[in-house]
Amino acid sequence: MLITNNFEVDHPIDRVWTFFENIPQVAKCLPGTELNEEIGEDHYAGGVVIGLGPVKLSFDGNAKILERNEDAHTIKVDAAGAEKKGRGQAAMLVDAALETTASGTKVAVTMDLQLSGAAAQYGRGLVSDVTAVLLDDFAANAGARLDAIAAGRSPDEVGQLASSSPSGFAIGLRAVRMALARIFRRFFMPYSPEAV
């Protein structure tokens, strides 16, 4: 399942690149995620906790930087994990590309997500919507952490939301709203290929 998201931050590309090179720091921007052990060069272990409706899934896994191109400001990360209670596995390939804009830096993120077990049973649509919600939260948290760094503060001062386990109900509610908006557009708005 391929999921993409773009966002802009009000910071120069060199500062954003330095931030993205610190993978444990970047992981803290994704709610419920923490990489707290370095197990090799550019290779980290940690976990992800996420609620999907009434089910709370907790994964142990690792993330490794596969490619880093400082000139092009691109980075590729391979992440994989297994659910602690044996209810499934997840594998994700993440590509991030930075680009200078008039007001700062644009960050383009592409995730190729593969799920098996309990998480996969929710269907492509819901999983895609939930992931989109999490990526929106990621963008907000990354922006807040970059603001803190620019102000000379510790990024962890604003990291409480990012480090906590996301609420399955809140995420589910936001994902349902996204799905309903998509259905409404398909049935009641003029046809537009971009909206499908």
PDB file of N, CA, C and O in Angstrom, residues 5-13 16 20 73 96-109:
ATOM      1  N   ASN A   5       2.547  11.902   1.422  1.00  0.00           N
ATOM      2  CA  ASN A   5       2.153  13.116   2.125  1.00  0.00           C
ATOM      3  C   ASN A   5       3.229  14.168   1.892  1.00  0.00           C
ATOM      4  O   ASN A   5       4.420  13.858   1.873  1.00  0.00           O
ATOM      5  N   ASN A   6       2.809  15.411   1.677  1.00  0.00           N
ATOM      6  CA  ASN A   6       3.725  16.532   1.535  1.00  0.00           C
ATOM      7  C   ASN A   6       3.381  17.581   2.581  1.00  0.00           C
ATOM      8  O   ASN A   6       2.203  17.825   2.849  1.00  0.00           O
ATOM      9  N   PHE A   7       4.395  18.187   3.150  1.00  0.00           N
ATOM     10  CA  PHE A   7       4.151  19.298   4.061  1.00  0.00           C
ATOM     11  C   PHE A   7       5.323  20.264   3.990  1.00  0.00           C
ATOM     12  O   PHE A   7       6.400  19.915   3.513  1.00  0.00           O
ATOM     13  N   GLU A   8       5.084  21.479   4.443  1.00  0.00           N
ATOM     14  CA  GLU A   8       6.131  22.497   4.430  1.00  0.00           C
ATOM     15  C   GLU A   8       6.426  22.959   5.841  1.00  0.00           C
ATOM     16  O   GLU A   8       5.530  23.024   6.685  1.00  0.00           O
ATOM     17  N   VAL A   9       7.689  23.262   6.092  1.00  0.00           N
ATOM     18  CA  VAL A   9       8.098  23.824   7.372  1.00  0.00           C
ATOM     19  C   VAL A   9       8.831  25.128   7.100  1.00  0.00           C
ATOM     20  O   VAL A   9       9.459  25.303   6.057  1.00  0.00           O
ATOM     21  N   ASP A  10       8.739  26.020   8.060  1.00  0.00           N
ATOM     22  CA  ASP A  10       9.278  27.370   7.915  1.00  0.00           C
ATOM     23  C   ASP A  10      10.743  27.439   8.312  1.00  0.00           C
ATOM     24  O   ASP A  10      11.119  28.307   9.107  1.00  0.00           O
ATOM     25  N   HIS A  11      11.549  26.528   7.781  1.00  0.00           N
ATOM     26  CA  HIS A  11      12.961  26.452   8.168  1.00  0.00           C
ATOM     27  C   HIS A  11      13.802  26.158   6.940  1.00  0.00           C
ATOM     28  O   HIS A  11      13.334  25.512   5.999  1.00  0.00           O
ATOM     29  N   PRO A  12      15.060  26.624   6.933  1.00  0.00           N
ATOM     30  CA  PRO A  12      15.929  26.370   5.779  1.00  0.00           C
ATOM     31  C   PRO A  12      16.243  24.883   5.620  1.00  0.00           C
ATOM     32  O   PRO A  12      16.225  24.123   6.598  1.00  0.00           O
ATOM     33  N   ILE A  13      16.534  24.494   4.398  1.00  0.00           N
ATOM     34  CA  ILE A  13      16.689  23.077   4.075  1.00  0.00           C
ATOM     35  C   ILE A  13      17.841  22.429   4.847  1.00  0.00           C
ATOM     36  O   ILE A  13      17.738  21.262   5.246  1.00  0.00           O
ATOM     37  N   VAL A  16      16.562  21.453   8.272  1.00  0.00           N
ATOM     38  CA  VAL A  16      15.612  20.337   8.189  1.00  0.00           C
ATOM     39  C   VAL A  16      16.360  19.040   7.868  1.00  0.00           C
ATOM     40  O   VAL A  16      16.052  17.979   8.419  1.00  0.00           O
ATOM     41  N   PHE A  20      16.414  15.522   9.932  1.00  0.00           N
ATOM     42  CA  PHE A  20      16.000  14.237   9.366  1.00  0.00           C
ATOM     43  C   PHE A  20      17.106  13.188   9.408  1.00  0.00           C
ATOM     44  O   PHE A  20      16.827  11.998   9.308  1.00  0.00           O
ATOM     45  N   HIS A  73      19.354  15.744  -0.939  1.00  0.00           N
ATOM     46  CA  HIS A  73      18.503  15.825   0.253  1.00  0.00           C
ATOM     47  C   HIS A  73      17.396  14.766   0.220  1.00  0.00           C
ATOM     48  O   HIS A  73      16.216  15.076   0.391  1.00  0.00           O
ATOM     49  N   ALA A  96      11.984   9.977   1.942  1.00  0.00           N
ATOM     50  CA  ALA A  96      11.748  11.391   2.224  1.00  0.00           C
ATOM     51  C   ALA A  96      12.655  12.221   1.336  1.00  0.00           C
ATOM     52  O   ALA A  96      13.838  11.909   1.159  1.00  0.00           O
ATOM     53  N   ALA A  97      12.082  13.267   0.756  1.00  0.00           N
ATOM     54  CA  ALA A  97      12.843  14.174  -0.112  1.00  0.00           C
ATOM     55  C   ALA A  97      12.565  15.603   0.308  1.00  0.00           C
ATOM     56  O   ALA A  97      11.400  15.987   0.501  1.00  0.00           O
ATOM     57  N   LEU A  98      13.627  16.394   0.470  1.00  0.00           N
ATOM     58  CA  LEU A  98      13.499  17.789   0.883  1.00  0.00           C
ATOM     59  C   LEU A  98      13.748  18.693  -0.316  1.00  0.00           C
ATOM     60  O   LEU A  98      14.596  18.408  -1.166  1.00  0.00           O
ATOM     61  N   GLU A  99      13.000  19.794  -0.345  1.00  0.00           N
ATOM     62  CA  GLU A  99      13.141  20.735  -1.466  1.00  0.00           C
ATOM     63  C   GLU A  99      12.955  22.151  -0.932  1.00  0.00           C
ATOM     64  O   GLU A  99      12.027  22.417  -0.155  1.00  0.00           O
ATOM     65  N   THR A 100      13.842  23.044  -1.324  1.00  0.00           N
ATOM     66  CA  THR A 100      13.749  24.439  -0.897  1.00  0.00           C
ATOM     67  C   THR A 100      12.544  25.109  -1.538  1.00  0.00           C
ATOM     68  O   THR A 100      12.276  24.938  -2.731  1.00  0.00           O
ATOM     69  N   THR A 101      11.797  25.880  -0.724  1.00  0.00           N
ATOM     70  CA  THR A 101      10.669  26.668  -1.226  1.00  0.00           C
ATOM     71  C   THR A 101      10.897  28.134  -0.857  1.00  0.00           C
ATOM     72  O   THR A 101      11.847  28.468  -0.142  1.00  0.00           O
ATOM     73  N   ALA A 102       9.993  28.982  -1.316  1.00  0.00           N
ATOM     74  CA  ALA A 102      10.130  30.415  -1.026  1.00  0.00           C
ATOM     75  C   ALA A 102      10.049  30.703   0.469  1.00  0.00           C
ATOM     76  O   ALA A 102      10.684  31.633   0.969  1.00  0.00           O
ATOM     77  N   SER A 103       9.275  29.892   1.192  1.00  0.00           N
ATOM     78  CA  SER A 103       9.079  30.160   2.617  1.00  0.00           C
ATOM     79  C   SER A 103       9.834  29.210   3.540  1.00  0.00           C
ATOM     80  O   SER A 103       9.756  29.346   4.761  1.00  0.00           O
ATOM     81  N   GLY A 104      10.540  28.227   2.997  1.00  0.00           N
ATOM     82  CA  GLY A 104      11.246  27.286   3.853  1.00  0.00           C
ATOM     83  C   GLY A 104      11.621  26.018   3.114  1.00  0.00           C
ATOM     84  O   GLY A 104      12.350  26.053   2.133  1.00  0.00           O
ATOM     85  N   THR A 105      11.076  24.889   3.591  1.00  0.00           N
ATOM     86  CA  THR A 105      11.414  23.586   3.014  1.00  0.00           C
ATOM     87  C   THR A 105      10.159  22.733   2.853  1.00  0.00           C
ATOM     88  O   THR A 105       9.348  22.625   3.776  1.00  0.00           O
ATOM     89  N   LYS A 106      10.035  22.130   1.678  1.00  0.00           N
ATOM     90  CA  LYS A 106       8.958  21.170   1.442  1.00  0.00           C
ATOM     91  C   LYS A 106       9.505  19.769   1.713  1.00  0.00           C
ATOM     92  O   LYS A 106      10.606  19.417   1.273  1.00  0.00           O
ATOM     93  N   VAL A 107       8.738  18.978   2.440  1.00  0.00           N
ATOM     94  CA  VAL A 107       9.106  17.596   2.747  1.00  0.00           C
ATOM     95  C   VAL A 107       8.090  16.680   2.073  1.00  0.00           C
ATOM     96  O   VAL A 107       6.890  16.775   2.329  1.00  0.00           O
ATOM     97  N   ALA A 108       8.567  15.823   1.180  1.00  0.00           N
ATOM     98  CA  ALA A 108       7.705  14.846   0.509  1.00  0.00           C
ATOM     99  C   ALA A 108       8.024  13.469   1.068  1.00  0.00           C
ATOM    100  O   ALA A 108       9.166  13.024   1.034  1.00  0.00           O
ATOM    101  N   VAL A 109       7.007  12.820   1.621  1.00  0.00           N
ATOM    102  CA  VAL A 109       7.184  11.507   2.245  1.00  0.00           C
ATOM    103  C   VAL A 109       6.349  10.480   1.482  1.00  0.00           C
ATOM    104  O   VAL A 109       5.161  10.695   1.224  1.00  0.00           O
TER     105      VAL A 109
END
